[in-house]
């Protein structure tokens, strides 16, 4: 199977500090790949590079067989196809939930509110937010705000979704409702890459788990292989700390 998204020797530094040190990753269509590792291991930077929010220093990023890391490439068409949801919700406080979701499709695709509304209503209903469309962000719980942020990304009809620690800012009782959204996306066949500390979720649903350490993928495998029977000392030490 040809990978939908692939990195080859991806390298990224901030000043004199290397963050991604030659990352090779291949994600096939419909796969869920979970990135695990300590803070500072390179997970978030890798995701930002994949979404072209950060330029890479060396290597390649291939999306659907095309190198999207070449200098001078317009990132906007790529970002429409590669959605990203962050730890912070980044919703506009002066807009309702529905207005937040409609903003990008209106600006990018030139669609009217009336044309977008049926699709947006379907997304809100699908993720248990039908009665929250007219609410402002400060009227929503953290879990509801994060679900709206996911709906906002899905409204652009991306081919792949990136999630950067999207439950880490939530109270524990709200984590489950956001993970349920990811379960639903998994069932639809959405290709996803997640940076996460939710090991139980990774064990349950991931096709592949990658352990990052010091800017490289130190070990990867199925959840059973990596989480239950890791081969590398560093992976074993990390998992002993968190499991």
PDB file of C-alpha atoms in Angstrom:
ATOM      1  CA  UNK A   1       0.000   0.000   0.000  1.00  0.00           C
ATOM      2  CA  UNK A   2       1.264   3.478  -0.886  1.00  0.00           C
ATOM      3  CA  UNK A   3       1.543   5.783   2.113  1.00  0.00           C
ATOM      4  CA  UNK A   4      -0.782   8.795   2.145  1.00  0.00           C
ATOM      5  CA  UNK A   5       1.672  10.797   4.242  1.00  0.00           C
ATOM      6  CA  UNK A   6       5.359  10.026   4.614  1.00  0.00           C
ATOM      7  CA  UNK A   7       8.452  11.694   6.010  1.00  0.00           C
ATOM      8  CA  UNK A   8      11.987  10.814   5.019  1.00  0.00           C
ATOM      9  CA  UNK A   9      14.863  11.950   7.225  1.00  0.00           C
ATOM     10  CA  UNK A  10      12.814  14.913   8.475  1.00  0.00           C
ATOM     11  CA  UNK A  11      15.029  17.312  10.397  1.00  0.00           C
ATOM     12  CA  UNK A  12      14.032  20.444  12.264  1.00  0.00           C
ATOM     13  CA  UNK A  13      15.957  22.635  14.703  1.00  0.00           C
ATOM     14  CA  UNK A  14      15.086  25.805  16.554  1.00  0.00           C
ATOM     15  CA  UNK A  15      18.279  27.815  16.589  1.00  0.00           C
ATOM     16  CA  UNK A  16      21.007  25.482  17.792  1.00  0.00           C
ATOM     17  CA  UNK A  17      18.514  23.085  19.398  1.00  0.00           C
ATOM     18  CA  UNK A  18      17.655  20.016  17.280  1.00  0.00           C
ATOM     19  CA  UNK A  19      14.061  18.861  17.779  1.00  0.00           C
ATOM     20  CA  UNK A  20      13.433  16.396  14.926  1.00  0.00           C
ATOM     21  CA  UNK A  21      16.583  14.488  14.056  1.00  0.00           C
ATOM     22  CA  UNK A  22      15.871  12.391  10.998  1.00  0.00           C
ATOM     23  CA  UNK A  23      12.296  11.121  11.368  1.00  0.00           C
ATOM     24  CA  UNK A  24      11.060   8.447   8.969  1.00  0.00           C
ATOM     25  CA  UNK A  25       7.311   7.874   9.208  1.00  0.00           C
ATOM     26  CA  UNK A  26       4.788   6.326   6.829  1.00  0.00           C
ATOM     27  CA  UNK A  27       1.023   6.579   7.345  1.00  0.00           C
ATOM     28  CA  UNK A  28      -1.276   4.576   5.086  1.00  0.00           C
ATOM     29  CA  UNK A  29      -4.818   5.624   4.120  1.00  0.00           C
ATOM     30  CA  UNK A  30      -7.285   4.904   6.906  1.00  0.00           C
ATOM     31  CA  UNK A  31      -4.630   4.293   9.546  1.00  0.00           C
ATOM     32  CA  UNK A  32      -4.542   5.742  13.034  1.00  0.00           C
ATOM     33  CA  UNK A  33      -0.975   6.336  14.181  1.00  0.00           C
ATOM     34  CA  UNK A  34      -0.299   7.371  17.779  1.00  0.00           C
ATOM     35  CA  UNK A  35       2.879   9.244  18.690  1.00  0.00           C
ATOM     36  CA  UNK A  36       3.992   8.764  22.278  1.00  0.00           C
ATOM     37  CA  UNK A  37       6.986  10.051  24.210  1.00  0.00           C
ATOM     38  CA  UNK A  38       8.003  12.488  26.904  1.00  0.00           C
ATOM     39  CA  UNK A  39       7.493  16.230  26.567  1.00  0.00           C
ATOM     40  CA  UNK A  40      10.200  17.633  24.319  1.00  0.00           C
ATOM     41  CA  UNK A  41      10.617  14.415  22.339  1.00  0.00           C
ATOM     42  CA  UNK A  42       9.505  16.089  19.093  1.00  0.00           C
ATOM     43  CA  UNK A  43       5.873  14.970  18.758  1.00  0.00           C
ATOM     44  CA  UNK A  44       4.259  18.412  18.481  1.00  0.00           C
ATOM     45  CA  UNK A  45       6.985  19.784  16.228  1.00  0.00           C
ATOM     46  CA  UNK A  46       6.604  16.812  13.896  1.00  0.00           C
ATOM     47  CA  UNK A  47       2.861  17.451  13.596  1.00  0.00           C
ATOM     48  CA  UNK A  48       3.428  21.154  12.949  1.00  0.00           C
ATOM     49  CA  UNK A  49       5.914  20.274  10.207  1.00  0.00           C
ATOM     50  CA  UNK A  50       3.401  17.884   8.614  1.00  0.00           C
ATOM     51  CA  UNK A  51       0.835  20.701   8.505  1.00  0.00           C
ATOM     52  CA  UNK A  52       3.487  23.089   7.096  1.00  0.00           C
ATOM     53  CA  UNK A  53       3.235  25.351  10.121  1.00  0.00           C
ATOM     54  CA  UNK A  54       6.985  24.909  10.547  1.00  0.00           C
ATOM     55  CA  UNK A  55       9.462  24.694   7.641  1.00  0.00           C
ATOM     56  CA  UNK A  56      11.798  21.721   7.843  1.00  0.00           C
ATOM     57  CA  UNK A  57      15.569  22.034   7.632  1.00  0.00           C
ATOM     58  CA  UNK A  58      16.232  18.840   5.704  1.00  0.00           C
ATOM     59  CA  UNK A  59      14.507  15.709   4.446  1.00  0.00           C
ATOM     60  CA  UNK A  60      11.151  15.351   2.702  1.00  0.00           C
ATOM     61  CA  UNK A  61       7.441  15.302   3.456  1.00  0.00           C
ATOM     62  CA  UNK A  62       5.452  13.365   0.867  1.00  0.00           C
ATOM     63  CA  UNK A  63       1.671  13.774   0.753  1.00  0.00           C
ATOM     64  CA  UNK A  64      -0.194  11.630  -1.737  1.00  0.00           C
ATOM     65  CA  UNK A  65       3.146  11.023  -3.485  1.00  0.00           C
ATOM     66  CA  UNK A  66       4.090  14.701  -3.851  1.00  0.00           C
ATOM     67  CA  UNK A  67       6.859  16.508  -1.965  1.00  0.00           C
ATOM     68  CA  UNK A  68       5.109  19.256  -0.001  1.00  0.00           C
ATOM     69  CA  UNK A  69       8.257  20.408   1.800  1.00  0.00           C
ATOM     70  CA  UNK A  70       9.825  22.144  -1.192  1.00  0.00           C
ATOM     71  CA  UNK A  71      10.631  25.826  -0.520  1.00  0.00           C
ATOM     72  CA  UNK A  72       8.137  28.329  -1.887  1.00  0.00           C
ATOM     73  CA  UNK A  73       5.157  25.957  -1.932  1.00  0.00           C
ATOM     74  CA  UNK A  74       1.865  27.658  -1.018  1.00  0.00           C
ATOM     75  CA  UNK A  75       0.848  25.884   2.218  1.00  0.00           C
ATOM     76  CA  UNK A  76      -2.831  26.850   2.184  1.00  0.00           C
ATOM     77  CA  UNK A  77      -4.084  24.199  -0.282  1.00  0.00           C
ATOM     78  CA  UNK A  78      -2.193  21.554   1.685  1.00  0.00           C
ATOM     79  CA  UNK A  79      -3.627  22.698   5.021  1.00  0.00           C
ATOM     80  CA  UNK A  80      -7.109  22.380   3.561  1.00  0.00           C
ATOM     81  CA  UNK A  81      -6.371  18.688   2.987  1.00  0.00           C
ATOM     82  CA  UNK A  82      -4.460  18.085   6.227  1.00  0.00           C
ATOM     83  CA  UNK A  83      -6.571  19.230   9.168  1.00  0.00           C
ATOM     84  CA  UNK A  84      -5.061  19.910  12.573  1.00  0.00           C
ATOM     85  CA  UNK A  85      -6.506  20.255  16.065  1.00  0.00           C
ATOM     86  CA  UNK A  86      -4.418  21.671  18.884  1.00  0.00           C
ATOM     87  CA  UNK A  87      -4.281  21.306  22.653  1.00  0.00           C
ATOM     88  CA  UNK A  88      -5.748  24.814  23.024  1.00  0.00           C
ATOM     89  CA  UNK A  89      -9.142  25.198  21.389  1.00  0.00           C
ATOM     90  CA  UNK A  90      -8.372  28.487  19.578  1.00  0.00           C
ATOM     91  CA  UNK A  91     -12.044  29.369  19.117  1.00  0.00           C
ATOM     92  CA  UNK A  92     -12.939  33.000  18.455  1.00  0.00           C
ATOM     93  CA  UNK A  93     -14.725  34.170  21.631  1.00  0.00           C
ATOM     94  CA  UNK A  94     -16.960  36.678  19.830  1.00  0.00           C
ATOM     95  CA  UNK A  95     -18.378  34.026  17.467  1.00  0.00           C
ATOM     96  CA  UNK A  96     -20.879  31.272  18.186  1.00  0.00           C
ATOM     97  CA  UNK A  97     -19.805  27.663  17.815  1.00  0.00           C
ATOM     98  CA  UNK A  98     -21.481  27.480  14.390  1.00  0.00           C
ATOM     99  CA  UNK A  99     -19.861  30.728  13.238  1.00  0.00           C
ATOM    100  CA  UNK A 100     -16.444  29.414  14.300  1.00  0.00           C
ATOM    101  CA  UNK A 101     -16.987  26.291  12.213  1.00  0.00           C
ATOM    102  CA  UNK A 102     -18.287  28.144   9.160  1.00  0.00           C
ATOM    103  CA  UNK A 103     -15.562  30.783   9.058  1.00  0.00           C
ATOM    104  CA  UNK A 104     -12.884  28.870   7.132  1.00  0.00           C
ATOM    105  CA  UNK A 105     -15.207  27.270   4.532  1.00  0.00           C
ATOM    106  CA  UNK A 106     -16.765  30.689   3.901  1.00  0.00           C
ATOM    107  CA  UNK A 107     -13.420  32.430   3.435  1.00  0.00           C
ATOM    108  CA  UNK A 108     -11.570  29.660   1.616  1.00  0.00           C
ATOM    109  CA  UNK A 109     -14.338  28.144  -0.497  1.00  0.00           C
ATOM    110  CA  UNK A 110     -16.577  31.204  -0.787  1.00  0.00           C
ATOM    111  CA  UNK A 111     -19.637  29.353   0.511  1.00  0.00           C
ATOM    112  CA  UNK A 112     -22.553  31.154   2.113  1.00  0.00           C
ATOM    113  CA  UNK A 113     -23.873  30.435   5.589  1.00  0.00           C
ATOM    114  CA  UNK A 114     -27.054  29.077   4.009  1.00  0.00           C
ATOM    115  CA  UNK A 115     -25.134  26.654   1.799  1.00  0.00           C
ATOM    116  CA  UNK A 116     -22.972  25.476   4.695  1.00  0.00           C
ATOM    117  CA  UNK A 117     -25.659  25.137   7.313  1.00  0.00           C
ATOM    118  CA  UNK A 118     -26.993  21.623   6.433  1.00  0.00           C
ATOM    119  CA  UNK A 119     -23.496  20.124   6.473  1.00  0.00           C
ATOM    120  CA  UNK A 120     -22.515  21.976   9.640  1.00  0.00           C
ATOM    121  CA  UNK A 121     -25.724  20.936  11.393  1.00  0.00           C
ATOM    122  CA  UNK A 122     -24.977  17.323  10.477  1.00  0.00           C
ATOM    123  CA  UNK A 123     -21.483  17.565  11.980  1.00  0.00           C
ATOM    124  CA  UNK A 124     -22.744  19.175  15.202  1.00  0.00           C
ATOM    125  CA  UNK A 125     -25.445  16.530  15.526  1.00  0.00           C
ATOM    126  CA  UNK A 126     -23.015  13.707  14.815  1.00  0.00           C
ATOM    127  CA  UNK A 127     -20.774  14.720  17.696  1.00  0.00           C
ATOM    128  CA  UNK A 128     -23.475  15.489  20.236  1.00  0.00           C
ATOM    129  CA  UNK A 129     -23.408  19.263  19.855  1.00  0.00           C
ATOM    130  CA  UNK A 130     -26.685  19.956  18.065  1.00  0.00           C
ATOM    131  CA  UNK A 131     -27.970  22.059  20.964  1.00  0.00           C
ATOM    132  CA  UNK A 132     -24.743  24.064  21.235  1.00  0.00           C
ATOM    133  CA  UNK A 133     -24.500  25.644  17.790  1.00  0.00           C
ATOM    134  CA  UNK A 134     -25.650  29.084  18.956  1.00  0.00           C
ATOM    135  CA  UNK A 135     -23.516  29.059  22.119  1.00  0.00           C
ATOM    136  CA  UNK A 136     -20.385  31.160  22.505  1.00  0.00           C
ATOM    137  CA  UNK A 137     -17.143  29.474  23.609  1.00  0.00           C
ATOM    138  CA  UNK A 138     -17.380  30.762  27.187  1.00  0.00           C
ATOM    139  CA  UNK A 139     -20.775  29.058  27.424  1.00  0.00           C
ATOM    140  CA  UNK A 140     -19.253  25.669  26.589  1.00  0.00           C
ATOM    141  CA  UNK A 141     -17.294  23.204  28.676  1.00  0.00           C
ATOM    142  CA  UNK A 142     -13.708  22.434  27.726  1.00  0.00           C
ATOM    143  CA  UNK A 143     -14.763  19.133  26.204  1.00  0.00           C
ATOM    144  CA  UNK A 144     -17.470  20.835  24.156  1.00  0.00           C
ATOM    145  CA  UNK A 145     -15.014  23.491  22.958  1.00  0.00           C
ATOM    146  CA  UNK A 146     -12.558  20.814  21.863  1.00  0.00           C
ATOM    147  CA  UNK A 147     -15.312  18.960  20.011  1.00  0.00           C
ATOM    148  CA  UNK A 148     -16.240  22.208  18.242  1.00  0.00           C
ATOM    149  CA  UNK A 149     -12.565  22.607  17.284  1.00  0.00           C
ATOM    150  CA  UNK A 150     -12.633  19.107  15.767  1.00  0.00           C
ATOM    151  CA  UNK A 151     -15.866  19.891  13.903  1.00  0.00           C
ATOM    152  CA  UNK A 152     -14.247  23.095  12.605  1.00  0.00           C
ATOM    153  CA  UNK A 153     -11.372  21.090  11.139  1.00  0.00           C
ATOM    154  CA  UNK A 154     -13.719  18.483   9.642  1.00  0.00           C
ATOM    155  CA  UNK A 155     -15.818  21.183   7.965  1.00  0.00           C
ATOM    156  CA  UNK A 156     -12.920  21.663   5.520  1.00  0.00           C
ATOM    157  CA  UNK A 157     -13.280  18.000   4.482  1.00  0.00           C
ATOM    158  CA  UNK A 158      -9.633  17.062   5.088  1.00  0.00           C
ATOM    159  CA  UNK A 159      -8.112  13.800   3.898  1.00  0.00           C
ATOM    160  CA  UNK A 160      -6.035  13.384   7.039  1.00  0.00           C
ATOM    161  CA  UNK A 161      -6.325  14.740  10.576  1.00  0.00           C
ATOM    162  CA  UNK A 162      -3.528  15.632  12.994  1.00  0.00           C
ATOM    163  CA  UNK A 163      -4.250  15.875  16.732  1.00  0.00           C
ATOM    164  CA  UNK A 164      -1.738  17.428  19.109  1.00  0.00           C
ATOM    165  CA  UNK A 165      -2.398  16.353  22.711  1.00  0.00           C
ATOM    166  CA  UNK A 166      -6.023  17.382  22.358  1.00  0.00           C
ATOM    167  CA  UNK A 167      -7.088  15.997  25.746  1.00  0.00           C
ATOM    168  CA  UNK A 168      -4.190  17.254  27.867  1.00  0.00           C
ATOM    169  CA  UNK A 169      -5.851  20.588  28.732  1.00  0.00           C
ATOM    170  CA  UNK A 170      -9.124  18.953  29.763  1.00  0.00           C
ATOM    171  CA  UNK A 171     -10.390  17.911  33.180  1.00  0.00           C
ATOM    172  CA  UNK A 172     -10.253  14.108  33.468  1.00  0.00           C
ATOM    173  CA  UNK A 173     -14.037  13.713  33.328  1.00  0.00           C
ATOM    174  CA  UNK A 174     -14.131  15.513  29.962  1.00  0.00           C
ATOM    175  CA  UNK A 175     -11.429  13.448  28.260  1.00  0.00           C
ATOM    176  CA  UNK A 176     -13.787  10.580  27.438  1.00  0.00           C
ATOM    177  CA  UNK A 177     -16.196  12.667  25.371  1.00  0.00           C
ATOM    178  CA  UNK A 178     -13.369  13.911  23.155  1.00  0.00           C
ATOM    179  CA  UNK A 179     -11.914  10.420  22.728  1.00  0.00           C
ATOM    180  CA  UNK A 180     -15.391   9.245  21.693  1.00  0.00           C
ATOM    181  CA  UNK A 181     -15.212  11.687  18.782  1.00  0.00           C
ATOM    182  CA  UNK A 182     -11.937  10.089  17.695  1.00  0.00           C
ATOM    183  CA  UNK A 183     -13.540   6.658  17.933  1.00  0.00           C
ATOM    184  CA  UNK A 184     -16.280   7.817  15.587  1.00  0.00           C
ATOM    185  CA  UNK A 185     -13.735   9.206  13.149  1.00  0.00           C
ATOM    186  CA  UNK A 186     -11.851   5.909  13.322  1.00  0.00           C
ATOM    187  CA  UNK A 187     -15.013   4.086  12.272  1.00  0.00           C
ATOM    188  CA  UNK A 188     -15.391   6.327   9.214  1.00  0.00           C
ATOM    189  CA  UNK A 189     -11.888   5.426   7.998  1.00  0.00           C
ATOM    190  CA  UNK A 190     -10.351   8.868   8.559  1.00  0.00           C
ATOM    191  CA  UNK A 191      -6.551   8.822   8.423  1.00  0.00           C
ATOM    192  CA  UNK A 192      -5.247  10.206  11.715  1.00  0.00           C
ATOM    193  CA  UNK A 193      -1.976  10.970  13.490  1.00  0.00           C
ATOM    194  CA  UNK A 194      -2.211  11.687  17.210  1.00  0.00           C
ATOM    195  CA  UNK A 195       0.314  12.884  19.733  1.00  0.00           C
ATOM    196  CA  UNK A 196      -1.146  11.503  22.931  1.00  0.00           C
ATOM    197  CA  UNK A 197      -0.551  10.409  26.508  1.00  0.00           C
ATOM    198  CA  UNK A 198      -3.739   8.318  26.510  1.00  0.00           C
ATOM    199  CA  UNK A 199      -2.137   4.873  26.411  1.00  0.00           C
ATOM    200  CA  UNK A 200      -5.381   2.973  26.887  1.00  0.00           C
ATOM    201  CA  UNK A 201      -6.864   4.728  23.882  1.00  0.00           C
ATOM    202  CA  UNK A 202      -3.744   4.033  21.810  1.00  0.00           C
ATOM    203  CA  UNK A 203      -3.866   0.372  22.787  1.00  0.00           C
ATOM    204  CA  UNK A 204      -7.534   0.141  21.861  1.00  0.00           C
ATOM    205  CA  UNK A 205      -7.642   1.861  18.487  1.00  0.00           C
ATOM    206  CA  UNK A 206      -4.228   2.617  16.972  1.00  0.00           C
ATOM    207  CA  UNK A 207      -2.906   0.689  14.003  1.00  0.00           C
ATOM    208  CA  UNK A 208       0.620   1.755  14.870  1.00  0.00           C
ATOM    209  CA  UNK A 209       2.297   3.353  17.881  1.00  0.00           C
ATOM    210  CA  UNK A 210       5.564   5.275  17.503  1.00  0.00           C
ATOM    211  CA  UNK A 211       7.738   6.073  20.523  1.00  0.00           C
ATOM    212  CA  UNK A 212       9.695   9.297  20.016  1.00  0.00           C
ATOM    213  CA  UNK A 213      12.796  10.036  22.017  1.00  0.00           C
ATOM    214  CA  UNK A 214      15.313  12.838  21.466  1.00  0.00           C
ATOM    215  CA  UNK A 215      13.791  13.744  18.107  1.00  0.00           C
ATOM    216  CA  UNK A 216      13.743  10.313  16.488  1.00  0.00           C
ATOM    217  CA  UNK A 217      11.263   7.448  16.281  1.00  0.00           C
ATOM    218  CA  UNK A 218      13.075   5.132  18.641  1.00  0.00           C
ATOM    219  CA  UNK A 219      10.670   2.212  18.247  1.00  0.00           C
ATOM    220  CA  UNK A 220       7.392   1.539  16.454  1.00  0.00           C
ATOM    221  CA  UNK A 221       4.938  -1.305  16.118  1.00  0.00           C
ATOM    222  CA  UNK A 222       1.374  -2.380  16.733  1.00  0.00           C
ATOM    223  CA  UNK A 223      -0.063  -1.406  20.124  1.00  0.00           C
ATOM    224  CA  UNK A 224       0.378  -4.982  21.303  1.00  0.00           C
ATOM    225  CA  UNK A 225       4.001  -5.057  20.209  1.00  0.00           C
ATOM    226  CA  UNK A 226       5.078  -1.668  21.482  1.00  0.00           C
ATOM    227  CA  UNK A 227       2.973  -1.216  24.612  1.00  0.00           C
ATOM    228  CA  UNK A 228       3.040  -4.818  25.848  1.00  0.00           C
ATOM    229  CA  UNK A 229       6.408  -6.054  24.610  1.00  0.00           C
ATOM    230  CA  UNK A 230       8.742  -3.127  23.831  1.00  0.00           C
ATOM    231  CA  UNK A 231      12.196  -4.170  22.644  1.00  0.00           C
ATOM    232  CA  UNK A 232      14.264  -1.059  23.330  1.00  0.00           C
ATOM    233  CA  UNK A 233      15.500  -0.058  26.798  1.00  0.00           C
ATOM    234  CA  UNK A 234      14.365   3.556  26.399  1.00  0.00           C
ATOM    235  CA  UNK A 235      10.853   2.478  25.398  1.00  0.00           C
ATOM    236  CA  UNK A 236      10.668   0.139  28.380  1.00  0.00           C
ATOM    237  CA  UNK A 237      11.817   2.880  30.750  1.00  0.00           C
ATOM    238  CA  UNK A 238       9.275   5.384  29.380  1.00  0.00           C
ATOM    239  CA  UNK A 239       6.391   2.925  29.631  1.00  0.00           C
ATOM    240  CA  UNK A 240       7.345   1.915  33.165  1.00  0.00           C
ATOM    241  CA  UNK A 241       6.976   5.557  34.201  1.00  0.00           C
ATOM    242  CA  UNK A 242       3.517   6.088  32.768  1.00  0.00           C
ATOM    243  CA  UNK A 243       1.757   2.716  32.807  1.00  0.00           C
TER     244      UNK A 243
END
